Short mmCIF file of N, CA and C in Angstrom, two decimals:
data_model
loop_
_atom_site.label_atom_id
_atom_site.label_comp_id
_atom_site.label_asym_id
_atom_site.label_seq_id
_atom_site.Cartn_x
_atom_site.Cartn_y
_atom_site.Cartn_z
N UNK A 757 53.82 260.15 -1.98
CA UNK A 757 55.01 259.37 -1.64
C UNK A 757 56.21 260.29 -1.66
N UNK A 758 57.23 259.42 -1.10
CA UNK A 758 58.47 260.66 -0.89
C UNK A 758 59.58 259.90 -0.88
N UNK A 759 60.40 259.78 -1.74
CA UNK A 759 61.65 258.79 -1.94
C UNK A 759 62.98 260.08 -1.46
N UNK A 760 63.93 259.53 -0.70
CA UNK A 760 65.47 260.02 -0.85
C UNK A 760 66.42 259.09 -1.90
N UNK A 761 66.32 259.62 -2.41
CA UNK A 761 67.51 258.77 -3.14
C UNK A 761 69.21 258.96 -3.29
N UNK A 762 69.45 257.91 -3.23
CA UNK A 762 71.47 258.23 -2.39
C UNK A 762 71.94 257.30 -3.93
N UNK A 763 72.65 258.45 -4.76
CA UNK A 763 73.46 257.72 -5.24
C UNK A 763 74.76 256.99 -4.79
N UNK A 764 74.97 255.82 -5.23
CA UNK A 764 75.57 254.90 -4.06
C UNK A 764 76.75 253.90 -5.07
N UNK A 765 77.96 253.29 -4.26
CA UNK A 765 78.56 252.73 -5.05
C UNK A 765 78.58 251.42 -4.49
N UNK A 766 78.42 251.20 -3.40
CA UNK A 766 77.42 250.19 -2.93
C UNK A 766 76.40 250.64 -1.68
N UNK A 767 75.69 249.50 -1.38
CA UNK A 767 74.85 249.43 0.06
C UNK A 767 73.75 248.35 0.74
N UNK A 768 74.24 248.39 2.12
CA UNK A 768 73.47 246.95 2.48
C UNK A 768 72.43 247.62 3.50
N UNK A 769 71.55 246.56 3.56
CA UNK A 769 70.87 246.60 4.80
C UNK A 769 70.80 245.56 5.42
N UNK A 770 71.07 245.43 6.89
CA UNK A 770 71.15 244.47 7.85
C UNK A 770 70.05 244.00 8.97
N UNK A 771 69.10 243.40 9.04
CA UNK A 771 68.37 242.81 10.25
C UNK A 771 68.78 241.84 10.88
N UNK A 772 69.19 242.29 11.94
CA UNK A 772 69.47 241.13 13.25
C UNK A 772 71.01 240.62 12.85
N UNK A 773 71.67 241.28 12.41
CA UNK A 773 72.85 240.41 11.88
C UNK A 773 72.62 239.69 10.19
N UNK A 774 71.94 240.00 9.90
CA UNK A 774 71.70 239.12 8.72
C UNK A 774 71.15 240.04 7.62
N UNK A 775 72.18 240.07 6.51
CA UNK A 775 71.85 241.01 5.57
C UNK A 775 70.52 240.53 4.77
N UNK A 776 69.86 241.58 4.52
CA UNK A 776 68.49 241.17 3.58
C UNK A 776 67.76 241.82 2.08
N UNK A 777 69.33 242.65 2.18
CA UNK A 777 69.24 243.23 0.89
C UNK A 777 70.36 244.08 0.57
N UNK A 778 70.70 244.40 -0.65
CA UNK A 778 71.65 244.81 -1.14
C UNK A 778 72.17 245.18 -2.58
N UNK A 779 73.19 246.42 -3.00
CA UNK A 779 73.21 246.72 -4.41
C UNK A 779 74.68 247.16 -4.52
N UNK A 780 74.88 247.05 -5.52
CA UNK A 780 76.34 247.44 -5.78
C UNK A 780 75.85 248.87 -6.68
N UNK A 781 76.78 249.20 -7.47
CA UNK A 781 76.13 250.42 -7.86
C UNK A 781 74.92 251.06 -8.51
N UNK A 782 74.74 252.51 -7.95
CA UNK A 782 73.02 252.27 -8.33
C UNK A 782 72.81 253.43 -7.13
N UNK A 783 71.36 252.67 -6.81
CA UNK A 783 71.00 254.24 -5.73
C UNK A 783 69.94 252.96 -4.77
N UNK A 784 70.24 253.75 -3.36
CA UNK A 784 69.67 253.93 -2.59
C UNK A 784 68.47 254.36 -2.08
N UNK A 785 66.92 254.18 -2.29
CA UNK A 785 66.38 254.72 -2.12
C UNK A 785 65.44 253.88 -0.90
N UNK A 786 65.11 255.15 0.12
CA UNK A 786 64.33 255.49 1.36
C UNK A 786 62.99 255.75 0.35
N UNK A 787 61.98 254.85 1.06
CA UNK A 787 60.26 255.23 0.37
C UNK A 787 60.06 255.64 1.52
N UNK A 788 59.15 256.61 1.78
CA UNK A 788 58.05 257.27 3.18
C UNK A 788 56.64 257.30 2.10
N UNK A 789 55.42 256.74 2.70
CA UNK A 789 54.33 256.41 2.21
C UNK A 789 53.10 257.39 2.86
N UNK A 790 52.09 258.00 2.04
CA UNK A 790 52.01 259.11 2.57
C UNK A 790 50.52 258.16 2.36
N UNK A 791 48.89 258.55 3.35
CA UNK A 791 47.97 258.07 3.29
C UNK A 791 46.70 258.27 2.06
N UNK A 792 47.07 258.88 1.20
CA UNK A 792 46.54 259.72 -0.07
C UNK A 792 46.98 258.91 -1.08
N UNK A 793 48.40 258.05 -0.74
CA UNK A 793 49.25 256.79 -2.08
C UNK A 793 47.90 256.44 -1.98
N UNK A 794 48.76 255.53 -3.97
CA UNK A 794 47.63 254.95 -4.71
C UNK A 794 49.00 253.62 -5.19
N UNK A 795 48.16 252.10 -5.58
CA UNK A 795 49.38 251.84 -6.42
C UNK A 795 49.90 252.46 -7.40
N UNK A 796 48.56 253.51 -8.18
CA UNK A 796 49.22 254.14 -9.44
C UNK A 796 50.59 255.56 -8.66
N UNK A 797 50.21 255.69 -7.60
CA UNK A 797 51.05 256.80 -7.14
C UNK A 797 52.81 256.08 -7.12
N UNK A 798 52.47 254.48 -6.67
CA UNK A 798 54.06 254.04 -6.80
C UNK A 798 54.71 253.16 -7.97
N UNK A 799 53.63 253.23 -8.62
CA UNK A 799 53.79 252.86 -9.79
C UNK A 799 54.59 253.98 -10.31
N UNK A 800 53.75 255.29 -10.97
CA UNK A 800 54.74 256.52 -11.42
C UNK A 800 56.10 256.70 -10.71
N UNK A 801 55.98 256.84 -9.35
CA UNK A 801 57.17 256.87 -8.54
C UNK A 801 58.45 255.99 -9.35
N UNK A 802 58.20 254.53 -9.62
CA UNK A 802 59.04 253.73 -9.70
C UNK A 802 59.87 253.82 -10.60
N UNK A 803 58.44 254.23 -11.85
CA UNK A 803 58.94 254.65 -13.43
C UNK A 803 59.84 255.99 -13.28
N UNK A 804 59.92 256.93 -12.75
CA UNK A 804 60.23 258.31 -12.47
C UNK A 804 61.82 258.08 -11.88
N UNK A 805 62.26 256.93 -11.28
CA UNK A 805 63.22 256.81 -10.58
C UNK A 805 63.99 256.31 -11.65
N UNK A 806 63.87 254.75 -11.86
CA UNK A 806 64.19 254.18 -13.14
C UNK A 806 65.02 254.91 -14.27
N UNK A 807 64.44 256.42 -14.53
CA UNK A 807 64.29 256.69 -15.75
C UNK A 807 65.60 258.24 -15.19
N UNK A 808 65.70 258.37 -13.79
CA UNK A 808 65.84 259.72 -13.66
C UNK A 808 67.37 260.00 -14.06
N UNK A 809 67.81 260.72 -14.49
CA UNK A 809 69.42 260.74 -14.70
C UNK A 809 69.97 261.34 -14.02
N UNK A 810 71.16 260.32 -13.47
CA UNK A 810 71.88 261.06 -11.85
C UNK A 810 73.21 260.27 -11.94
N UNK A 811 73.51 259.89 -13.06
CA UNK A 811 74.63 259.01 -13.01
C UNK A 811 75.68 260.06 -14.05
N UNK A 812 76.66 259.82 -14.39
CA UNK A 812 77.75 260.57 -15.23
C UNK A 812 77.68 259.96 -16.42
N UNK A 813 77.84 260.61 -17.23
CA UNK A 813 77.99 260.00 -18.48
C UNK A 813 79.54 259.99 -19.12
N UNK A 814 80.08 260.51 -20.21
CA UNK A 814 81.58 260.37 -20.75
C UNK A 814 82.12 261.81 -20.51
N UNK A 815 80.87 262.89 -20.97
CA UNK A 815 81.24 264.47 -20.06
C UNK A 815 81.61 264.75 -18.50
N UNK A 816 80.72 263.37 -18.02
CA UNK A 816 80.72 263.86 -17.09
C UNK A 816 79.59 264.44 -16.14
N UNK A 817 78.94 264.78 -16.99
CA UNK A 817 77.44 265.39 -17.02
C UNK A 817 76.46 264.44 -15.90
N UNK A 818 75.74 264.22 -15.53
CA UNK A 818 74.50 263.97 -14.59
C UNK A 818 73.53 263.71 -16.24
N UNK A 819 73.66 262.19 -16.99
CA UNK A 819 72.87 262.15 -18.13
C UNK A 819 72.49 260.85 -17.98
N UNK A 820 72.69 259.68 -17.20
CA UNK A 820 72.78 258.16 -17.07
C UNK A 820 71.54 258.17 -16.46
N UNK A 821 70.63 256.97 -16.26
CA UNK A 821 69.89 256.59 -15.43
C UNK A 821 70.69 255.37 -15.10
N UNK A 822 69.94 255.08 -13.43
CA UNK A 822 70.33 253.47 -13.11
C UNK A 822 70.15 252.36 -14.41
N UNK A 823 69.30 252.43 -15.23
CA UNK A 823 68.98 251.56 -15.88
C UNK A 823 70.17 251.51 -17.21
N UNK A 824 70.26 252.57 -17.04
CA UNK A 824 71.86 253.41 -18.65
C UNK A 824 72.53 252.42 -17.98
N UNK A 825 73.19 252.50 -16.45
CA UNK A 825 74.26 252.04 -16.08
C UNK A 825 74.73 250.40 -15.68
N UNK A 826 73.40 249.78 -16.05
CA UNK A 826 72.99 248.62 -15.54
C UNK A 826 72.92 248.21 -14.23
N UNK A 827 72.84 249.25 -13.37
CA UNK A 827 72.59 249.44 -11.86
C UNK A 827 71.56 248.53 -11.05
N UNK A 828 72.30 248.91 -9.42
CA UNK A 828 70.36 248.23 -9.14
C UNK A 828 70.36 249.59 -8.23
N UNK A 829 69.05 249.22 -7.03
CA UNK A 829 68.73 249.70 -6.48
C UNK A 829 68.42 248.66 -5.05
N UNK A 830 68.53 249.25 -4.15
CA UNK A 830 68.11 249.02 -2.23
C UNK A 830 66.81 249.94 -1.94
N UNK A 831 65.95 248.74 -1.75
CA UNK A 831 65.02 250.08 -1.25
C UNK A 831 64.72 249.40 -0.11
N UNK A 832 64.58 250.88 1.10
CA UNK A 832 63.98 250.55 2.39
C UNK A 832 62.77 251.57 2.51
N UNK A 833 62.08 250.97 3.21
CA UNK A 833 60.77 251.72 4.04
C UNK A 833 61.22 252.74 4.53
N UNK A 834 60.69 253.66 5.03
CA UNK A 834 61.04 255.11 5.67
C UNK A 834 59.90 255.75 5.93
N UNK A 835 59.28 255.32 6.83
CA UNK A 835 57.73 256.32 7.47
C UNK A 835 58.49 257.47 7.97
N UNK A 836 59.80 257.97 8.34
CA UNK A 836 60.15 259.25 8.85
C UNK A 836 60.55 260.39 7.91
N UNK A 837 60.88 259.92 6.93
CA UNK A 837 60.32 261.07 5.47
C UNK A 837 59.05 262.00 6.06
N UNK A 838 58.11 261.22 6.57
CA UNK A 838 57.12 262.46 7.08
C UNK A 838 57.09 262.77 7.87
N UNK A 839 58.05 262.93 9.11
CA UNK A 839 58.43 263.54 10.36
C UNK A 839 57.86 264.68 10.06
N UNK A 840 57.09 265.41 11.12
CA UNK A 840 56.50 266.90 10.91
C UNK A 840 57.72 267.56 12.37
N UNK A 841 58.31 268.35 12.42
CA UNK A 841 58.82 268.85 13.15
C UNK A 841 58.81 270.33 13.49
N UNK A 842 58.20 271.06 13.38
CA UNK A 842 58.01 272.07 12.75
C UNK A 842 57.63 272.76 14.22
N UNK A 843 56.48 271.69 15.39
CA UNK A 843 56.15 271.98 16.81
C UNK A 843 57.37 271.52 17.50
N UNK A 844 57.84 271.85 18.72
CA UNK A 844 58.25 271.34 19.55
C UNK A 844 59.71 270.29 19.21
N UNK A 845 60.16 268.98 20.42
CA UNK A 845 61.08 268.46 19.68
C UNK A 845 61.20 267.01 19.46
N UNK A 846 60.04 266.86 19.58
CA UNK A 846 59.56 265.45 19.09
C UNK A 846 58.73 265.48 18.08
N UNK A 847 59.81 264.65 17.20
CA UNK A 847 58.83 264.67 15.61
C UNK A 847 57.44 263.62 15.94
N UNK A 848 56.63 264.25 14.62
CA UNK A 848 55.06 263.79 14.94
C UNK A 848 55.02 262.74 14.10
N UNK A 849 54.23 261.66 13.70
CA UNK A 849 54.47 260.84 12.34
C UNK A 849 53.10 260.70 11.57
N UNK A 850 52.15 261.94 11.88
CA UNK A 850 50.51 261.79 11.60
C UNK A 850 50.65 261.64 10.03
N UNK A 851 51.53 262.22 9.50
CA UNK A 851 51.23 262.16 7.76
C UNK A 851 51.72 261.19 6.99
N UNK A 852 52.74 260.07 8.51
CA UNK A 852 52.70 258.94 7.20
C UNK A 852 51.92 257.54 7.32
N UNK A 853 51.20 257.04 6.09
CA UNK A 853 50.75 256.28 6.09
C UNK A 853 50.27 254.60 7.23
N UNK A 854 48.81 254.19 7.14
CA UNK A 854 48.86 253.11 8.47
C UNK A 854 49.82 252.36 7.87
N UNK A 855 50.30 251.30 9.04
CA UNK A 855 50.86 250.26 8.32
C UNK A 855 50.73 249.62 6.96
N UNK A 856 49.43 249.04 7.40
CA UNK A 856 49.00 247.93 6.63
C UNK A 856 49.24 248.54 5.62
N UNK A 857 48.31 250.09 4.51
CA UNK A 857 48.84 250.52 3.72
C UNK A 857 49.72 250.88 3.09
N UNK A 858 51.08 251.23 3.73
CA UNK A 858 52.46 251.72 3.63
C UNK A 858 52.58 250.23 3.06
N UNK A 859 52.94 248.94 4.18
CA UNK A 859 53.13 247.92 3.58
C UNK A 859 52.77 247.48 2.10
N UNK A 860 51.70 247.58 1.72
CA UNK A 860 51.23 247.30 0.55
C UNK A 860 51.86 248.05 -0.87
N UNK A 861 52.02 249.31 -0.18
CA UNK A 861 52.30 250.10 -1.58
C UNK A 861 54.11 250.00 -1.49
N UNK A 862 54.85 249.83 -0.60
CA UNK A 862 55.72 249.19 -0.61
C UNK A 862 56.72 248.42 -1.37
N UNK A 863 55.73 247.53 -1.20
CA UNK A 863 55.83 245.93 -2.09
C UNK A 863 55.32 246.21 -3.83
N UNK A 864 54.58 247.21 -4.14
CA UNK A 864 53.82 247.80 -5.39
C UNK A 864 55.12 248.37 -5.59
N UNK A 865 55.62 249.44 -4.87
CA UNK A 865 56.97 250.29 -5.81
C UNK A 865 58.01 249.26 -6.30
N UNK A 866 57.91 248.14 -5.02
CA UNK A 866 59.12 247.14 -5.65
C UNK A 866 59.30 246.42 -6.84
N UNK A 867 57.83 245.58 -6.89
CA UNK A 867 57.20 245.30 -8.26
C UNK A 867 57.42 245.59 -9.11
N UNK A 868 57.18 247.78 -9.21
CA UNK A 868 56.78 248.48 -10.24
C UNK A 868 58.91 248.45 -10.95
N UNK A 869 59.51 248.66 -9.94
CA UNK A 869 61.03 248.64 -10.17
C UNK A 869 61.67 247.18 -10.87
N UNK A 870 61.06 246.32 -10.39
CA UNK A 870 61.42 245.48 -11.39
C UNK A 870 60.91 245.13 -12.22
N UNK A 871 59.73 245.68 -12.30
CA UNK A 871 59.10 245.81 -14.26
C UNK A 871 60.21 246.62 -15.02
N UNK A 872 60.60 247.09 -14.28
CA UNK A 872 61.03 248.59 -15.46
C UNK A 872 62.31 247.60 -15.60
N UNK A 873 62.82 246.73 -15.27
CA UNK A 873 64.30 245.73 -15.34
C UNK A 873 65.26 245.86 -14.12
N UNK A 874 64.69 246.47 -13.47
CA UNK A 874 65.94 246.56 -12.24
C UNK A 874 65.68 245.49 -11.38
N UNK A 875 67.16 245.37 -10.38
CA UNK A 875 67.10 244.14 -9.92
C UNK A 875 67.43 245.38 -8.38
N UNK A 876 66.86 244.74 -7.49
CA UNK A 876 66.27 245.32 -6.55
C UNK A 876 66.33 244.51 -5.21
N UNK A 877 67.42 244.99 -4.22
CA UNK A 877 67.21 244.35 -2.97
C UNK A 877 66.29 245.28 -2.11
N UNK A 878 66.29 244.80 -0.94
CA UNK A 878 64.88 245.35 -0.19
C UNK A 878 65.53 245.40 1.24
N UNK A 879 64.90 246.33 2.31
CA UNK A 879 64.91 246.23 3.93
C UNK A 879 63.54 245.65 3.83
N UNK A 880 63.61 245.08 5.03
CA UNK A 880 62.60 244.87 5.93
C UNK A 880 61.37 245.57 6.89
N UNK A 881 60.46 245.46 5.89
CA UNK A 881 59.29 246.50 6.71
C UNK A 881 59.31 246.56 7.84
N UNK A 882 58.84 247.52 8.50
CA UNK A 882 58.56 247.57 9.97
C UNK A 882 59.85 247.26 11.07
N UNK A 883 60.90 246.73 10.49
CA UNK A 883 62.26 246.16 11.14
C UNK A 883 63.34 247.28 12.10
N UNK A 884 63.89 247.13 12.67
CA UNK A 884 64.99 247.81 12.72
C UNK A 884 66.11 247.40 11.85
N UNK A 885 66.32 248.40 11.12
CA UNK A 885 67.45 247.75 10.14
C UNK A 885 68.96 248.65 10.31
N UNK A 886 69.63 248.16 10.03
CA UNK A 886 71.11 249.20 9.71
C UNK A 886 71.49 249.27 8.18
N UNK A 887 71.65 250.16 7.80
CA UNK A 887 72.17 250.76 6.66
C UNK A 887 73.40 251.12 6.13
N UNK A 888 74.40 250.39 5.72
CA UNK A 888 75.85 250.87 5.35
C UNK A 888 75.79 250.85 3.65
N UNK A 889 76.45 252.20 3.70
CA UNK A 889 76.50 252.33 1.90
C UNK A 889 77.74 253.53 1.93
N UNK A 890 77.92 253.95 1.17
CA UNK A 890 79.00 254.43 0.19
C UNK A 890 78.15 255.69 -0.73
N UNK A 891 77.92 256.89 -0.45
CA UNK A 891 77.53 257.48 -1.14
C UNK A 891 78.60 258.25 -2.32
N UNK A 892 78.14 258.09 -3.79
CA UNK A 892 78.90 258.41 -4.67
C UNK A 892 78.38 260.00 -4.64
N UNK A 893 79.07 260.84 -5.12
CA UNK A 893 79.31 262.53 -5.18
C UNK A 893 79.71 263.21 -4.11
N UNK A 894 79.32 263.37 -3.35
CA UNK A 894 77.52 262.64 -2.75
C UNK A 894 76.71 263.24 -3.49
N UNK A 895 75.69 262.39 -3.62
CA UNK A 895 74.68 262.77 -4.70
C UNK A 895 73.14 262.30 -4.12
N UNK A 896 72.41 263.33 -3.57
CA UNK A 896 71.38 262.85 -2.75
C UNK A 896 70.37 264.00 -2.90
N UNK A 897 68.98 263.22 -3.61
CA UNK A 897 67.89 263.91 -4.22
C UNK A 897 67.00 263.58 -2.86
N UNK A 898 65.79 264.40 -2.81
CA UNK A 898 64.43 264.20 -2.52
C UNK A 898 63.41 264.51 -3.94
N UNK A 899 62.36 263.17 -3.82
CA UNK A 899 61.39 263.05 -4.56
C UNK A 899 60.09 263.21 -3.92
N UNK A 900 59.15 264.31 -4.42
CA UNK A 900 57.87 264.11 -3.56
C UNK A 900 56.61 263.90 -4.34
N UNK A 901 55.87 263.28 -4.66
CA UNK A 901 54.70 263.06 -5.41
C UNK A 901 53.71 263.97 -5.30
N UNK A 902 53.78 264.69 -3.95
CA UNK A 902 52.59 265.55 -3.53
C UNK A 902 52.39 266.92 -4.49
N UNK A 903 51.27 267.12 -4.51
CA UNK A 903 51.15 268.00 -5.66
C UNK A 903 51.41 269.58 -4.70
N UNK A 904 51.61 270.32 -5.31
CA UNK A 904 51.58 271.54 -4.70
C UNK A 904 52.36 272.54 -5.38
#
């Protein structure tokens, strides 16, 4: 799996005119689902995010997690996290996950995020969505599960 995560001071996502998810401060995170996920793969993912510290503390410092801050989180789908581009100039999309699977583990990271206490809006699988947010720092990680 492969999360971007946007620390954010807010952010929506929109289908068709009609918002379907949303967070005030907190982070942003893009999932791309790779065909090798496991639920335990977005399970860890979820816990790993939850827990990660990217927020300021009284120094100042990068010591808070979303959860320190009583934050939420937006998460959208993102099969283009695995854009291979590397040939030519049309990205390829072979390394990310079929649907049906992506879908599933999806809905598992979301789950796994609100076990941990977060309150969690969502995009719309498979959708065209629009994305307006507010990035705080800017402050924008990549997470990759893949071992290597």
């Amino acid at each position: 799996m492969r999360a971007l995560l946007q620390r954010v001071t807010r952010a929506t996502c929109t289908v068709e005119g009609r918002v379907t998810g949303e967070t005030g401060p907190g982070l942003l995170v893009l999932l791309g689902v790779a065909p090798e996920d496991t639920p335990a793969t977005a399970q860890a993912l979820a816990a790993k995010i939850a827990k990660l510290r990217v927020f300021g503390d009284e120094a100042g410092k990068m010591n808070r997690s979303v959860l320190d801050i009583g934050g939420g989180i937006l998460s959208v789908s993102q099969f283009t996290l695995y854009a291979d581009t590397r040939r030519g100039n049309r990205p390829g999309f072979s390394g990310a996950a079929a649907p049906d699977h992506a879908r599933a583990l999806y809905a598992e990271f979301n789950a796994a995020l609100r076990a941990c206490g977060l309150s969690v809006g969502e995009g719309v699988f498979g959708a065209h969505m629009v994305l307006d947010l507010t990035n705080d720092g800017p402050v924008t990680l990549l997470l990759d599960t893949a071992e290597g």
